[in-house]
mmCIF file of C-alpha atoms in Angstrom:
data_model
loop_
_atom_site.group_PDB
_atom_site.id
_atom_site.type_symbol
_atom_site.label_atom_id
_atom_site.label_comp_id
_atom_site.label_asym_id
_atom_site.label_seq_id
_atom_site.Cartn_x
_atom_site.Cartn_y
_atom_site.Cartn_z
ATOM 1 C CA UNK D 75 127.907 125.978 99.720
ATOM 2 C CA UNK D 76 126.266 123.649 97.617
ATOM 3 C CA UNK D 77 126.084 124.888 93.888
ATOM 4 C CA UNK D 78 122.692 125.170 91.840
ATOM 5 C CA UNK D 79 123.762 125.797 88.853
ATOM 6 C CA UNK D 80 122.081 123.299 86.158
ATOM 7 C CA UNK D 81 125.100 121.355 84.498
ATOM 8 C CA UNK D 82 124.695 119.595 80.751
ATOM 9 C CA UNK D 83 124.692 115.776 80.500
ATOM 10 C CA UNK D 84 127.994 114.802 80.432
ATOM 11 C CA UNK D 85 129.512 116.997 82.686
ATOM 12 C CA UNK D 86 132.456 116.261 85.148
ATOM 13 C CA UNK D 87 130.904 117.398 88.982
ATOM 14 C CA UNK D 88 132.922 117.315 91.977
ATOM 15 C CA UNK D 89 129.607 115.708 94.559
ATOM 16 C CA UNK D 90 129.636 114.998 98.210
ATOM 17 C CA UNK D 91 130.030 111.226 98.277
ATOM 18 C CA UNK D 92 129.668 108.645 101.503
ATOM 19 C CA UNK D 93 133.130 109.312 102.579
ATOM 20 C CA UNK D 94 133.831 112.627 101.428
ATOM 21 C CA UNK D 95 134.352 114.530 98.134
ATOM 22 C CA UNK D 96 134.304 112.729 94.352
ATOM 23 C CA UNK D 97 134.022 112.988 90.892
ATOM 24 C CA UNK D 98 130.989 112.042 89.074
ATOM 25 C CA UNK D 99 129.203 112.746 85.375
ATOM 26 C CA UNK D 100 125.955 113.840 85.186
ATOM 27 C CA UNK D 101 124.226 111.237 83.396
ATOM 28 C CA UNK D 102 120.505 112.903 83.543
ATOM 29 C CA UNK D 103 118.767 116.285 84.366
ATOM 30 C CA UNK D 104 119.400 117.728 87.527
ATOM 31 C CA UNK D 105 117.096 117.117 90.145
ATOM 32 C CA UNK D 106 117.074 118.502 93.570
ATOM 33 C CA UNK D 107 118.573 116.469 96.397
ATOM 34 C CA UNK D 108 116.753 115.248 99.088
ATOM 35 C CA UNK D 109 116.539 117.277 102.627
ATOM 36 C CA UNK D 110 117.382 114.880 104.652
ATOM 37 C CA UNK D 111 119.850 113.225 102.003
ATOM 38 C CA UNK D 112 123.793 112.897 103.157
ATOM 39 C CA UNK D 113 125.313 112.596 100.025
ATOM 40 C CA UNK D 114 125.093 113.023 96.272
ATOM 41 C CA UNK D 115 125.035 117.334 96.295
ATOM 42 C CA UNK D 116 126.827 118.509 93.380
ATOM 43 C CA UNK D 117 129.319 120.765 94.950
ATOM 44 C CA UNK D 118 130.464 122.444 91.806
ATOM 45 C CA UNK D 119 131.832 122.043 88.178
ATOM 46 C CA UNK D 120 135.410 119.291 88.152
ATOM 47 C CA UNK D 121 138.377 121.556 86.859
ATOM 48 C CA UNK D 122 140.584 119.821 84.976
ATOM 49 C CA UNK D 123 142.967 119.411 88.213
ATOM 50 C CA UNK D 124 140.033 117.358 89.824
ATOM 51 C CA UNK D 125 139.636 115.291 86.864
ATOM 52 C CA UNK D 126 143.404 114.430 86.493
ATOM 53 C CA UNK D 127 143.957 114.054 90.228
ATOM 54 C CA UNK D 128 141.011 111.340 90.192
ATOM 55 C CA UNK D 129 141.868 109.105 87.817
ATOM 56 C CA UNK D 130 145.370 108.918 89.430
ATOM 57 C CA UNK D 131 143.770 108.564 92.593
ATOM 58 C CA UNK D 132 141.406 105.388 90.363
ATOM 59 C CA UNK D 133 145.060 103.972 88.707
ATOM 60 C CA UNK D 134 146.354 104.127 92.368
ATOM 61 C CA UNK D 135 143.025 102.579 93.881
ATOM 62 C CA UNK D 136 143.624 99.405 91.131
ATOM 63 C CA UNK D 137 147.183 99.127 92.035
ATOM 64 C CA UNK D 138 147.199 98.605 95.374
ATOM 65 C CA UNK D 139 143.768 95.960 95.293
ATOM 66 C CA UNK D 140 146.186 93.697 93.094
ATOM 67 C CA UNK D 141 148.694 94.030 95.846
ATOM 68 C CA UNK D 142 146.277 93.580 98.649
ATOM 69 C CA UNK D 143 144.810 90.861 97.295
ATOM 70 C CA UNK D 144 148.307 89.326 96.572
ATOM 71 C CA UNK D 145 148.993 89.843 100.383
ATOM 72 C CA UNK D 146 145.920 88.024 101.510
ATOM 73 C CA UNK D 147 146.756 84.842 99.325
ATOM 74 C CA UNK D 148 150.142 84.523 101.128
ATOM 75 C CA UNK D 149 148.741 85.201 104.682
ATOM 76 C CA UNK D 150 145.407 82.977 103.469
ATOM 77 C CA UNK D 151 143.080 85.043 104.620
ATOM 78 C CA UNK D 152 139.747 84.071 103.398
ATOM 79 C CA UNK D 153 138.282 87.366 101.937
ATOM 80 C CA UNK D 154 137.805 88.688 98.506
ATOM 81 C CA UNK D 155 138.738 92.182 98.026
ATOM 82 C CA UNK D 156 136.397 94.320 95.451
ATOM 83 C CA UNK D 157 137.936 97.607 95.464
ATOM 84 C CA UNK D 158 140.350 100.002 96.846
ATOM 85 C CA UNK D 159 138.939 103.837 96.693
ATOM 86 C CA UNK D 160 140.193 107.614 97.453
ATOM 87 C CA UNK D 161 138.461 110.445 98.293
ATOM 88 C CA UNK D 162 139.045 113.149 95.996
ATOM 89 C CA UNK D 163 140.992 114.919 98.363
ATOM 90 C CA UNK D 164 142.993 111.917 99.711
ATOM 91 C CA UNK D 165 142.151 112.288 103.728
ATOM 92 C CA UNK D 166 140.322 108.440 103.397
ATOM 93 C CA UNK D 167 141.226 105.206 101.436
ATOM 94 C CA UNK D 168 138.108 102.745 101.802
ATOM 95 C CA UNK D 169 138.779 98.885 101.248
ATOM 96 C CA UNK D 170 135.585 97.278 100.070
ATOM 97 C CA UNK D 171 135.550 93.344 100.882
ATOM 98 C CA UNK D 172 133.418 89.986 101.587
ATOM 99 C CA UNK D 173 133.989 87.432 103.178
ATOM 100 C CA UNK D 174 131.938 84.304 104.828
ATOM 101 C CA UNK D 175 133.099 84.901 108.173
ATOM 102 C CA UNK D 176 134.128 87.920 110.413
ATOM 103 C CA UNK D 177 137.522 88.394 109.418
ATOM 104 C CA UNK D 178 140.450 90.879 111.072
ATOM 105 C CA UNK D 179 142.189 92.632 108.134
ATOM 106 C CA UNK D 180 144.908 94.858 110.600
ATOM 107 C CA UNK D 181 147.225 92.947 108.876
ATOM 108 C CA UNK D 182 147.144 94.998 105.762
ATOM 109 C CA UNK D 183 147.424 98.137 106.654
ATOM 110 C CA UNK D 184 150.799 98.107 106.836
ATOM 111 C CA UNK D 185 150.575 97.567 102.970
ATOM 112 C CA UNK D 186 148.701 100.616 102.810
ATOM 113 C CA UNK D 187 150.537 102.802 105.063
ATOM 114 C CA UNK D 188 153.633 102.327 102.869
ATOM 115 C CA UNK D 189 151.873 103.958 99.514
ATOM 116 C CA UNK D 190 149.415 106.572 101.358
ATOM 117 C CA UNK D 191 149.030 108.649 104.039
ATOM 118 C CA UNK D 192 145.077 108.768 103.972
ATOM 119 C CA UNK D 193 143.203 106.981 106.788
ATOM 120 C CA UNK D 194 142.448 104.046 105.565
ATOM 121 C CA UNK D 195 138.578 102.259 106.331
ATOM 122 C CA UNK D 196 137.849 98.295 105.425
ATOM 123 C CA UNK D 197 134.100 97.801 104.505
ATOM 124 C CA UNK D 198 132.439 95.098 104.648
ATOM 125 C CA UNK D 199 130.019 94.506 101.827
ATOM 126 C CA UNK D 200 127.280 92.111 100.087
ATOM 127 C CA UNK D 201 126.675 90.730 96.928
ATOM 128 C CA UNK D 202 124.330 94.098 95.314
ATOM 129 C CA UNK D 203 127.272 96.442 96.740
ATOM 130 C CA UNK D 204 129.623 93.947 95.108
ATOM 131 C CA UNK D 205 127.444 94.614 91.609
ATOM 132 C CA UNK D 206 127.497 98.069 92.704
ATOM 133 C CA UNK D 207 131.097 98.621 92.369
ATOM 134 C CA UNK D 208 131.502 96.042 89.357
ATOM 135 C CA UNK D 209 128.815 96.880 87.127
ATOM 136 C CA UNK D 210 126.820 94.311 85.439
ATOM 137 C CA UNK D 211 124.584 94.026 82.779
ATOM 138 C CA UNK D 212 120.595 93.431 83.833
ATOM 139 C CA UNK D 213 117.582 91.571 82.404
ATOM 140 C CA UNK D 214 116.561 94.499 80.604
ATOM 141 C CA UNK D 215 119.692 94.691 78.710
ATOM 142 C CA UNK D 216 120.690 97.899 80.086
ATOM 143 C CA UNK D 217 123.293 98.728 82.659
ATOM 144 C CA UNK D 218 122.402 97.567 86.109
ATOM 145 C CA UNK D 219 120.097 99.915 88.748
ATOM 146 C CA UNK D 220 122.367 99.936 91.054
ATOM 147 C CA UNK D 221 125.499 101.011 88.891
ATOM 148 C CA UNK D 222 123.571 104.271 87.717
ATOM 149 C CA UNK D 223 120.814 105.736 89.791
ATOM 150 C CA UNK D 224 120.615 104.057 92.801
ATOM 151 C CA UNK D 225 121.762 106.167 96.026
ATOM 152 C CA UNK D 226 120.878 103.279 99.081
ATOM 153 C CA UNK D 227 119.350 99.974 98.558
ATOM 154 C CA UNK D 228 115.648 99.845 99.739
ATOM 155 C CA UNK D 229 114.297 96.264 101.059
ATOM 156 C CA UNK D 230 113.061 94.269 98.098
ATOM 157 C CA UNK D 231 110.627 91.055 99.358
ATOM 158 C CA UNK D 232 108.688 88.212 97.511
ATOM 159 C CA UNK D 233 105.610 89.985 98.194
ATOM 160 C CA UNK D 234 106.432 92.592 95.722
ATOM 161 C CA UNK D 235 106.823 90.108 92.774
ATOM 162 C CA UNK D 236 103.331 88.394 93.856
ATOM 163 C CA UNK D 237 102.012 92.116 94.114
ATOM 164 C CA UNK D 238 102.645 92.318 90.455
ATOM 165 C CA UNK D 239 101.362 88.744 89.685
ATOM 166 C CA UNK D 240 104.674 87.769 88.606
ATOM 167 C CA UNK D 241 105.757 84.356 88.579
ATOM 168 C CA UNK D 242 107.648 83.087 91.395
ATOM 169 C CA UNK D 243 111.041 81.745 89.912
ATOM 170 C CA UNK D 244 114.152 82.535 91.541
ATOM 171 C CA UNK D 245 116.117 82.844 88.707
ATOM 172 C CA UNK D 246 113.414 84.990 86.750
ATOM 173 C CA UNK D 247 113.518 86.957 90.146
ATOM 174 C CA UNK D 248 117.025 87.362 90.917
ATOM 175 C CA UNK D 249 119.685 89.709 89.621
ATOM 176 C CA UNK D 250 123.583 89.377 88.629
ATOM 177 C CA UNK D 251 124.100 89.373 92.547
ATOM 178 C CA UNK D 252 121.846 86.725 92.956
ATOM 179 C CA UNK D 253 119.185 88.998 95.546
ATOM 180 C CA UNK D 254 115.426 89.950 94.389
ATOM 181 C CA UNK D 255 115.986 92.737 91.567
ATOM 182 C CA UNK D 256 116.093 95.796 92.854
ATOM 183 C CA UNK D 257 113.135 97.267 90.724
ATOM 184 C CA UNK D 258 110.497 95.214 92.355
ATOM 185 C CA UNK D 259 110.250 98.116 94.200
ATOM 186 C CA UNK D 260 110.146 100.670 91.812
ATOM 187 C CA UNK D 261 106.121 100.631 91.302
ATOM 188 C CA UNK D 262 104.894 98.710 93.557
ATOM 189 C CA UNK D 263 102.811 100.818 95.143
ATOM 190 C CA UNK D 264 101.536 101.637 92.348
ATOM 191 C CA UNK D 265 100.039 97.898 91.983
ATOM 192 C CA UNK D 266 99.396 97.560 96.049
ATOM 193 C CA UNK D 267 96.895 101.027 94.573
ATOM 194 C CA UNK D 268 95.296 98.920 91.645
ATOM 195 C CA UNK D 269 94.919 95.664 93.558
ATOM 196 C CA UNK D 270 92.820 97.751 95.833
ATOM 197 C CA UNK D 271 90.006 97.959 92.871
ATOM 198 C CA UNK D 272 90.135 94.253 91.992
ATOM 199 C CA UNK D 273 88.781 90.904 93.869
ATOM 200 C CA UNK D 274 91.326 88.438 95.671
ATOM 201 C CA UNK D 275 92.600 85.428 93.934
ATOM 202 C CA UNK D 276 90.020 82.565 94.911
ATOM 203 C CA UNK D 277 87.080 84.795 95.496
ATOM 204 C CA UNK D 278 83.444 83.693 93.959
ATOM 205 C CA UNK D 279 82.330 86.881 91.577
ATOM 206 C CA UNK D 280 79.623 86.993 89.037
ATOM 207 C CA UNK D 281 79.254 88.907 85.997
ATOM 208 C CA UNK D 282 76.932 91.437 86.379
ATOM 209 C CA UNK D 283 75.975 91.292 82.968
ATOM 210 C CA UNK D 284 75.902 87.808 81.544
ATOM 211 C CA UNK D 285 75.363 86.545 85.220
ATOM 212 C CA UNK D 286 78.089 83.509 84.734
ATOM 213 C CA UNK D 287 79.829 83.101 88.184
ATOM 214 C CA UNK D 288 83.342 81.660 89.189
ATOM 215 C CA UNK D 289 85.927 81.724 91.073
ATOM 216 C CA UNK D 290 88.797 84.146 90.499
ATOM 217 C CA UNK D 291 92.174 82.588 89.079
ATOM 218 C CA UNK D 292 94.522 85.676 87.602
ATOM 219 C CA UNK D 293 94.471 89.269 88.147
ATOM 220 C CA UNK D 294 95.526 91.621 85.969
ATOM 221 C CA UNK D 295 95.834 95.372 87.635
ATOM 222 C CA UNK D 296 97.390 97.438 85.035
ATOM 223 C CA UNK D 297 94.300 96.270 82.627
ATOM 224 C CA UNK D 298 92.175 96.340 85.208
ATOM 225 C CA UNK D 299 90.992 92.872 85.102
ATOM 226 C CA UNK D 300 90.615 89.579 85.704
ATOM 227 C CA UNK D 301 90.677 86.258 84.569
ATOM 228 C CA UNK D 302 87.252 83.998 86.349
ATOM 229 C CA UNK D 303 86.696 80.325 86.016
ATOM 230 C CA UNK D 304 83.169 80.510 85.859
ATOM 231 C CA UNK D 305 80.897 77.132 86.950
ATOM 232 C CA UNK D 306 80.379 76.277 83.926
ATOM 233 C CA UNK D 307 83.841 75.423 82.880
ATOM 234 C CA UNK D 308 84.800 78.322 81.048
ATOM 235 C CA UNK D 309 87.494 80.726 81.297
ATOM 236 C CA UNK D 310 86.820 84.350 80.975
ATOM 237 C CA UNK D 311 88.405 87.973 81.193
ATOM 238 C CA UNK D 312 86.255 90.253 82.609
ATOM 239 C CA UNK D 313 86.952 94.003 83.399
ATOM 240 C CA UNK D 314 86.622 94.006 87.813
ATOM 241 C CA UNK D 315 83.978 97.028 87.125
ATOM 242 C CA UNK D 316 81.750 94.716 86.354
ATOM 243 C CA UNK D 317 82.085 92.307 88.860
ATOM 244 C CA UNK D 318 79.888 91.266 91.911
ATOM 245 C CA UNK D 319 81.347 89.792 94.625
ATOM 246 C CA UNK D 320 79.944 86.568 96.485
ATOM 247 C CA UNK D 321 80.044 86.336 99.985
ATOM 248 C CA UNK D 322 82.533 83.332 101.195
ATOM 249 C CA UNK D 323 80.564 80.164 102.481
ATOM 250 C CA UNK D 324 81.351 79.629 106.090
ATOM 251 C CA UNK D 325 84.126 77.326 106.612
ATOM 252 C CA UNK D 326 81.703 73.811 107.968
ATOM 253 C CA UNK D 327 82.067 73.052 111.433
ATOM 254 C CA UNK D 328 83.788 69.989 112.865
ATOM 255 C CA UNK D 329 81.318 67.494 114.085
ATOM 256 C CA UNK D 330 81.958 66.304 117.549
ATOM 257 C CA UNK D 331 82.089 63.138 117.433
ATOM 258 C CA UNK D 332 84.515 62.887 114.908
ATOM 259 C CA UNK D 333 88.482 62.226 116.561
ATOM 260 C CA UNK D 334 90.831 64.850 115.257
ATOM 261 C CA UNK D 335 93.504 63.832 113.350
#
């Protein structure tokens, strides 16, 4: 039975993890878990057994990714091994690795088998489960998304960053993993909402009041506005309530006698 009893920040929880049973600190108020969720129920309070047992199970986990990777440099087997990890209650060792190429890693179980008897699972992984497991330090300063909150990672794409009228460079862009930051996604709906109320990029508007038209060069959703190049020359910020919209011209029409190109 999962347990609903509110637990202070801080707290050692035994939770249901991926692959099976863990220990975790709450690090925020409790909220409740998803219905559909697998993982991440707090199944109750960590005795001081649990606690002991998993960093043993942690020193044991570090051990024997030193010696695995030590065994894959003398049988040169092109991977890079990120982590070794128990469950709580020992039934499943999970060996988290990347490599360029499908790779068979039978070869080291044998390595295992000699130190455990838990089943033992190699998972592949990329670069934000990588940052996942190694924690890293984000633009904001603070510890990395993925290292604290996140539970699965949810498709991040370029349109989210020109949602949010951010500008396009990859290194601006891109986490310590080297993918799209993960919290692109975190409001944009919120902006796909607001962009809703405001003219394209491009369009022709006109100011209702002062009656200057122009073409549309910025927007700016959380302020509600936008920034118009009017005909005149001049550049102006004008709130999108009180904007008129122009009709587009039609694109002109080919003449016919005039060879394509």
């Amino acid at each position: 039975m999962l347990s609903e009893q509110p637990y202070p920040v801080g707290t050692r929880v035994v939770v249901q993890g991926k692959r099976g049973p863990e220990v975790a600190k709450v690090r925020g108020e409790a909220t409740a878990p998803e219905p559909q969720a697998r993982y991440g129920a707090v199944l109750r309070a960590a005795t001081p057994e649990d606690v002991a047992r998993w960093e043993d199970l942690h020193r044991q986990g570090e051990d024997l990714k030193w010696l695995l990777r030590a065994r894959a440099r003398e049988r040169r087997l092109p991977v890079k091994l990120v982590a070794v990890e128990f469950t709580l209650d020992e039934s499943l060792v999970t060996v988290s690795y990347s490599a360029e190429d499908r790779i068979e890693l039978s070869s080291l179980i044998g390595e295992l088998r000699n130190h455990t008897r838990a089943r033992v699972n190699f998972a592949a992984i990329g670069p934000r489960e990588q940052a996942q497991m190694i924690g890293t330090l984000g633009a904001c300063g603070r510890e990395n998304c993925s290292s604290t909150h996140l539970q699965d990672f949810a498709p991040v794409s370029i349109r989210m960053a020109r949602d949010q009228q951010l500008p396009l460079n990859p290194e601006k862009l891109s986490g310590p993993c080297g993918r799209l930051l993960c919290c692109l996604q975190f409001e944009h709906t919120q902006y796909v909402d607001l962009l809703k109320d405001l003219p394209r990029k491009n369009a022709k508007v006109c100011h209702e009041g002062s009656g200057a038209c122009g073409k549309v060069t910025k927007l700016h959703p959380l302020a509600g506005t936008v920034d118009v190049h009017t005909d005149q020359g001049m550049l102006l910020g004008i709130p999108a309530s009180e904007l008129k919209r122009m009709p587009d011209a039609p694109a002109p029409k080919p003449k016919r006698d005039q060879p394509e190109a």
